[in-house]
Amino acid sequence: MIDRKLYLRLLVRQWYILVIAMIAGAAVFGGARFLKENFFSGPAVYRNDSTYYITFTQGQQDVTQLYYNDYTWNDVLDSDQIAGVAATLSGGMSKEELAEAVSIPTMSDIRIIHVYADHTDPQKADEIQNAVSIALAHFANSAEGFDSISMWDKGSAKEIKAPERISRYAAFGAVLGIIVGYFIAGYRAVVHDEELKERYRL
């Protein structure tokens, strides 16, 4: 069995391999993420984030709130009653295109919903949101359990900035590089070091 102390001493001699592998890993992963975020991310996307307040019908709120929750609101938003109606008001978009453009994130309060309207054209994102606000008001008037759904805070389209993950990817690449470098250095220590060969007649 190879002497561990000797092996570690020989491994230390290969320290430069760990450094090279660490730098290479950070450069590859960090560089790839940089290119993706800055050159291959496609056209800029703009989001209109508006807030709506829901008034439930007194005496029916428990049943209504049980059905209209985080898991169902996006399906309702994509329906003919909302996306279908909004599409007719949005200047030529199909129901499917509009449904793809809008979404509702996780809700912290069942009475308040955020509606995201995303588009590569900021003016179009605002137009979609306006159409959805009319469709939601119409939906509240026709669906059982609602008194109203009104826009509480009207947003305006802003570019969605991708979170900066370059440093995180570079750090991951550096760690991966050190691991790979360790095995390369270990292999070189075992195979190419004369002291180890003489002791164990490799």
Coordinates of N, CA and C in Angstrom, one line a residue, residues 19-164:
V19 N -4.0 24.8 -9.5 CA -4.2 26.2 -9.8 C -4.7 26.4 -11.3
I20 N -4.0 25.7 -12.2 CA -4.3 25.8 -13.6 C -5.8 25.3 -13.8
A21 N -6.1 24.1 -13.2 CA -7.4 23.5 -13.4 C -8.5 24.4 -12.8
M22 N -8.2 25.1 -11.6 CA -9.1 25.9 -11.0 C -9.4 27.2 -11.9
I23 N -8.4 27.8 -12.4 CA -8.5 28.9 -13.3 C -9.3 28.5 -14.6
A24 N -8.9 27.4 -15.1 CA -9.6 26.9 -16.4 C -11.0 26.7 -16.1
G25 N -11.4 26.0 -15.0 CA -12.8 25.7 -14.7 C -13.6 27.0 -14.5
A26 N -13.0 28.0 -13.8 CA -13.7 29.2 -13.6 C -13.9 30.0 -14.9
A27 N -12.9 29.9 -15.8 CA -13.0 30.6 -17.0 C -14.0 30.0 -18.0
V28 N -14.0 28.7 -18.0 CA -15.0 28.0 -18.9 C -16.4 28.2 -18.5
F29 N -16.7 28.0 -17.2 CA -18.1 28.1 -16.7 C -18.5 29.5 -16.6
G30 N -17.7 30.4 -16.1 CA -18.0 31.8 -16.0 C -18.1 32.4 -17.3
G31 N -17.2 32.1 -18.3 CA -17.2 32.6 -19.6 C -18.5 32.2 -20.4
A32 N -18.8 30.9 -20.2 CA -20.0 30.4 -20.9 C -21.3 31.1 -20.4
R33 N -21.4 31.4 -19.1 CA -22.5 32.1 -18.6 C -22.5 33.5 -19.0
F34 N -21.4 34.2 -19.1 CA -21.3 35.5 -19.6 C -21.8 35.7 -21.0
L35 N -21.3 34.7 -21.9 CA -21.8 34.7 -23.3 C -23.3 34.5 -23.4
K36 N -23.8 33.6 -22.6 CA -25.2 33.3 -22.6 C -26.0 34.6 -22.2
E37 N -25.6 35.2 -21.2 CA -26.4 36.4 -20.7 C -26.3 37.6 -21.6
N38 N -25.1 37.7 -22.2 CA -24.9 39.0 -23.0 C -25.0 38.9 -24.5
F39 N -24.9 37.6 -25.0 CA -24.9 37.5 -26.5 C -26.0 36.5 -27.0
F40 N -26.4 35.6 -26.2 CA -27.3 34.5 -26.7 C -28.6 34.5 -25.9
S41 N -29.0 35.5 -25.3 CA -30.2 35.5 -24.4 C -31.4 35.9 -25.2
G42 N -31.2 36.3 -26.5 CA -32.4 36.7 -27.3 C -32.8 38.1 -27.1
P43 N -33.8 38.6 -27.7 CA -34.2 40.0 -27.6 C -34.7 40.3 -26.1
A44 N -34.6 41.6 -25.8 CA -35.0 42.0 -24.4 C -36.5 41.7 -24.2
V45 N -36.9 41.3 -23.0 CA -38.3 41.1 -22.7 C -38.7 42.1 -21.7
Y46 N -39.9 42.7 -21.9 CA -40.4 43.7 -21.0 C -41.6 43.2 -20.3
R47 N -41.7 43.5 -19.0 CA -42.8 43.0 -18.2 C -43.6 44.2 -17.6
N48 N -44.9 44.1 -17.7 CA -45.8 45.0 -17.0 C -46.4 44.2 -15.8
D49 N -46.0 44.6 -14.6 CA -46.4 43.9 -13.4 C -47.5 44.8 -12.7
S50 N -48.7 44.4 -12.8 CA -49.8 45.2 -12.2 C -50.5 44.3 -11.1
T51 N -51.0 45.0 -10.1 CA -51.7 44.4 -9.0 C -53.2 44.6 -9.0
Y52 N -53.9 43.5 -8.7 CA -55.4 43.5 -8.7 C -55.9 43.1 -7.3
Y53 N -57.0 43.8 -7.0 CA -57.7 43.5 -5.7 C -59.0 42.8 -6.0
I54 N -59.2 41.6 -5.3 CA -60.4 40.8 -5.5 C -61.3 41.0 -4.3
T55 N -62.6 41.3 -4.7 CA -63.6 41.4 -3.6 C -64.6 40.2 -3.9
F56 N -64.6 39.3 -2.9 CA -65.4 38.1 -3.0 C -66.8 38.4 -2.5
T57 N -67.8 37.7 -3.0 CA -69.2 37.8 -2.5 C -69.3 37.4 -1.1
Q58 N -69.9 38.2 -0.3 CA -70.1 37.9 1.1 C -70.9 36.7 1.3
G59 N -70.3 35.8 2.2 CA -71.0 34.5 2.5 C -70.5 33.4 1.6
Q60 N -69.8 33.7 0.4 CA -69.4 32.7 -0.5 C -67.8 32.6 -0.6
Q61 N -67.2 33.5 0.2 CA -65.8 33.6 0.0 C -65.0 32.4 0.4
D62 N -65.4 31.6 1.3 CA -64.7 30.4 1.7 C -64.6 29.4 0.6
V63 N -65.8 29.2 -0.1 CA -65.8 28.2 -1.2 C -65.0 28.8 -2.4
T64 N -65.2 30.1 -2.7 CA -64.6 30.7 -3.8 C -63.0 30.7 -3.7
Q65 N -62.6 31.1 -2.5 CA -61.1 31.1 -2.2 C -60.5 29.7 -2.3
L66 N -61.3 28.7 -1.9 CA -60.8 27.4 -1.9 C -60.5 26.9 -3.4
Y67 N -61.3 27.4 -4.3 CA -61.0 27.0 -5.7 C -60.0 27.9 -6.4
Y68 N -60.2 29.2 -6.2 CA -59.3 30.2 -6.9 C -58.0 30.4 -6.0
N69 N -57.0 29.6 -6.2 CA -55.8 29.7 -5.5 C -54.6 29.7 -6.4
D70 N -53.4 29.6 -5.8 CA -52.1 29.6 -6.6 C -52.1 28.6 -7.7
Y71 N -52.8 27.5 -7.5 CA -52.7 26.4 -8.5 C -53.7 26.5 -9.7
T72 N -54.7 27.3 -9.4 CA -55.8 27.4 -10.5 C -55.8 28.7 -11.2
W73 N -55.3 29.8 -10.6 CA -55.4 31.1 -11.2 C -54.8 31.2 -12.6
N74 N -53.7 30.6 -12.8 CA -53.1 30.6 -14.1 C -53.9 29.9 -15.2
D75 N -54.5 28.8 -14.8 CA -55.4 28.1 -15.7 C -56.6 29.0 -16.0
V76 N -57.2 29.7 -15.0 CA -58.3 30.5 -15.2 C -57.9 31.7 -16.1
L77 N -56.7 32.2 -15.9 CA -56.2 33.3 -16.7 C -56.1 32.9 -18.2
D78 N -55.8 31.7 -18.5 CA -55.6 31.2 -19.9 C -56.9 30.8 -20.5
S79 N -58.0 30.9 -19.8 CA -59.3 30.5 -20.3 C -59.9 31.4 -21.3
D80 N -61.0 31.0 -22.0 CA -61.7 31.9 -22.9 C -62.3 33.1 -22.2
Q81 N -62.6 32.9 -20.9 CA -63.3 34.0 -20.2 C -62.3 35.2 -19.9
I82 N -61.0 34.9 -19.9 CA -60.1 36.0 -19.6 C -59.1 36.2 -20.8
A83 N -58.3 35.2 -21.1 CA -57.4 35.3 -22.3 C -58.1 35.5 -23.6
G84 N -59.2 34.7 -23.7 CA -60.0 34.9 -24.9 C -60.6 36.2 -25.1
V85 N -61.2 36.8 -24.0 CA -61.7 38.1 -24.1 C -60.6 39.2 -24.3
A86 N -59.5 39.0 -23.5 CA -58.4 40.0 -23.7 C -57.8 40.0 -25.1
A87 N -57.8 38.8 -25.7 CA -57.2 38.7 -27.0 C -58.0 39.6 -28.0
T88 N -59.3 39.6 -27.9 CA -60.1 40.4 -28.8 C -59.9 41.9 -28.6
L89 N -59.3 42.3 -27.5 CA -59.1 43.7 -27.1 C -57.6 44.1 -27.4
S90 N -56.8 43.2 -27.7 CA -55.3 43.5 -27.7 C -54.8 43.7 -29.1
G91 N -55.6 43.9 -30.1 CA -55.1 44.2 -31.4 C -54.5 43.1 -32.2
G92 N -55.2 42.0 -32.3 CA -54.8 41.0 -33.2 C -54.1 39.8 -32.7
M93 N -53.9 39.7 -31.4 CA -53.2 38.6 -30.8 C -54.2 37.4 -30.6
S94 N -53.8 36.2 -30.8 CA -54.6 35.1 -30.6 C -54.8 34.8 -29.1
K95 N -55.7 34.0 -28.7 CA -55.9 33.6 -27.3 C -54.6 32.9 -26.8
E96 N -54.1 32.0 -27.6 CA -52.9 31.3 -27.2 C -51.7 32.2 -27.0
E97 N -51.5 33.2 -27.9 CA -50.4 34.1 -27.8 C -50.5 34.9 -26.5
L98 N -51.7 35.4 -26.2 CA -52.0 36.2 -25.0 C -51.8 35.3 -23.8
A99 N -52.3 34.1 -23.8 CA -52.1 33.3 -22.6 C -50.6 33.0 -22.4
E100 N -49.8 32.9 -23.4 CA -48.4 32.7 -23.3 C -47.7 33.9 -22.7
A101 N -48.3 35.1 -22.9 CA -47.7 36.3 -22.5 C -48.0 36.7 -21.0
V102 N -49.1 36.2 -20.5 CA -49.5 36.6 -19.1 C -49.3 35.4 -18.1
S103 N -49.1 35.8 -16.9 CA -49.0 34.8 -15.8 C -49.2 35.4 -14.5
I104 N -49.5 34.6 -13.5 CA -49.7 35.1 -12.1 C -48.7 34.4 -11.2
P105 N -47.9 35.1 -10.5 CA -46.9 34.4 -9.6 C -47.6 33.9 -8.4
T106 N -46.8 33.3 -7.5 CA -47.3 32.8 -6.2 C -47.9 34.0 -5.4
M107 N -49.1 33.7 -4.8 CA -49.8 34.8 -4.1 C -49.6 34.6 -2.6
S108 N -49.3 35.8 -1.9 CA -49.2 35.8 -0.5 C -50.5 36.1 0.2
D109 N -51.4 36.7 -0.6 CA -52.7 37.1 -0.1 C -53.7 36.7 -1.2
I110 N -54.7 35.8 -0.8 CA -55.7 35.3 -1.8 C -56.5 36.5 -2.4
R111 N -56.6 37.6 -1.8 CA -57.4 38.7 -2.3 C -56.6 39.6 -3.3
I112 N -55.3 39.4 -3.3 CA -54.4 40.3 -4.2 C -53.7 39.4 -5.1
I113 N -53.7 39.7 -6.4 CA -53.0 39.0 -7.4 C -52.1 40.0 -8.2
H114 N -50.9 39.5 -8.6 CA -50.1 40.2 -9.5 C -50.3 39.5 -10.9
V115 N -50.4 40.3 -11.9 CA -50.5 39.8 -13.3 C -49.3 40.3 -14.0
Y116 N -48.5 39.3 -14.6 CA -47.4 39.7 -15.4 C -47.8 39.6 -16.9
A117 N -47.5 40.7 -17.6 CA -47.7 40.7 -19.1 C -46.3 40.9 -19.7
D118 N -45.8 39.9 -20.4 CA -44.4 39.9 -20.9 C -44.5 40.0 -22.4
H119 N -43.6 40.9 -23.0 CA -43.5 41.0 -24.4 C -42.2 41.7 -24.8
T120 N -41.7 41.4 -26.0 CA -40.5 42.1 -26.5 C -40.7 43.5 -26.8
D121 N -42.0 43.9 -27.0 CA -42.3 45.3 -27.2 C -43.0 45.9 -25.9
P122 N -42.3 46.9 -25.3 CA -42.9 47.4 -24.0 C -44.3 48.0 -24.2
Q123 N -44.6 48.6 -25.3 CA -45.9 49.2 -25.5 C -46.9 48.0 -25.6
K124 N -46.5 46.9 -26.2 CA -47.4 45.8 -26.4 C -47.7 45.1 -25.0
A125 N -46.7 45.1 -24.2 CA -46.9 44.6 -22.8 C -47.9 45.4 -22.0
D126 N -47.8 46.7 -22.2 CA -48.8 47.6 -21.5 C -50.2 47.4 -22.1
E127 N -50.3 47.2 -23.4 CA -51.6 47.0 -24.0 C -52.2 45.7 -23.6
I128 N -51.4 44.6 -23.5 CA -51.9 43.3 -23.0 C -52.4 43.5 -21.6
Q129 N -51.7 44.2 -20.7 CA -52.2 44.3 -19.3 C -53.5 45.1 -19.3
N130 N -53.6 46.1 -20.1 CA -54.9 46.9 -20.1 C -56.0 46.0 -20.6
A131 N -55.8 45.1 -21.6 CA -56.8 44.2 -22.1 C -57.2 43.2 -21.0
V132 N -56.2 42.7 -20.3 CA -56.4 41.7 -19.2 C -57.2 42.4 -18.1
S133 N -57.0 43.6 -17.8 CA -57.7 44.3 -16.7 C -59.2 44.4 -17.0
I134 N -59.5 44.6 -18.3 CA -60.9 44.7 -18.7 C -61.5 43.3 -18.6
A135 N -60.8 42.3 -19.1 CA -61.3 40.9 -19.1 C -61.5 40.4 -17.7
L136 N -60.6 40.8 -16.7 CA -60.8 40.4 -15.3 C -62.0 41.0 -14.7
A137 N -62.2 42.3 -15.0 CA -63.4 43.0 -14.5 C -64.7 42.3 -15.1
H138 N -64.7 41.9 -16.3 CA -65.8 41.2 -16.9 C -66.0 39.9 -16.3
F139 N -64.9 39.2 -16.1 CA -65.0 37.8 -15.4 C -65.6 37.9 -14.1
A140 N -65.2 38.9 -13.3 CA -65.8 39.1 -11.9 C -67.3 39.3 -12.0
N141 N -67.7 40.0 -13.0 CA -69.2 40.3 -13.1 C -70.0 39.1 -13.5
S142 N -69.3 38.1 -14.2 CA -70.1 36.9 -14.7 C -69.8 35.7 -13.9
A143 N -68.7 35.6 -13.2 CA -68.4 34.4 -12.4 C -69.0 34.4 -11.0
E144 N -69.5 33.3 -10.5 CA -70.1 33.2 -9.2 C -69.0 33.4 -8.1
G145 N -69.3 34.1 -7.1 CA -68.5 34.2 -6.0 C -67.6 35.5 -5.9
F146 N -67.7 36.3 -7.0 CA -66.9 37.6 -7.0 C -67.9 38.8 -7.1
D147 N -67.5 39.8 -6.4 CA -68.1 41.1 -6.6 C -67.4 42.0 -7.6
S148 N -66.1 41.9 -7.5 CA -65.2 42.7 -8.4 C -63.8 42.3 -8.4
I149 N -63.1 42.5 -9.5 CA -61.6 42.4 -9.6 C -61.2 43.7 -10.2
S150 N -60.5 44.5 -9.4 CA -60.2 45.9 -9.9 C -58.6 46.0 -9.8
M151 N -58.1 46.8 -10.8 CA -56.7 47.1 -10.7 C -56.4 48.0 -9.6
W152 N -55.5 47.6 -8.7 CA -55.1 48.3 -7.5 C -53.8 49.1 -7.7
D153 N -52.9 48.6 -8.5 CA -51.6 49.3 -8.7 C -51.2 49.0 -10.2
K154 N -51.4 50.0 -11.0 CA -51.1 49.9 -12.4 C -49.6 50.0 -12.7
G155 N -49.0 49.0 -13.3 CA -47.6 49.0 -13.6 C -47.3 49.5 -15.0
S156 N -46.1 49.7 -15.3 CA -45.6 50.0 -16.7 C -44.5 49.0 -17.1
A157 N -44.4 48.8 -18.4 CA -43.4 47.8 -18.8 C -42.0 48.2 -18.5
K158 N -41.3 47.3 -17.9 CA -39.9 47.4 -17.6 C -39.1 46.2 -18.1
E159 N -37.9 46.4 -18.6 CA -37.1 45.3 -19.1 C -36.8 44.3 -17.9
I160 N -36.9 43.0 -18.2 CA -36.6 42.0 -17.3 C -35.1 41.8 -17.3
K161 N -34.4 42.1 -16.2 CA -33.0 41.9 -16.1 C -32.7 40.5 -15.6
A162 N -32.0 39.7 -16.4 CA -31.6 38.4 -15.9 C -30.6 38.5 -14.7
P163 N -30.9 37.7 -13.7 CA -30.0 37.8 -12.5 C -28.5 37.5 -12.8
E164 N -27.6 38.2 -12.2 CA -26.2 38.0 -12.5 C -25.8 36.7 -11.8

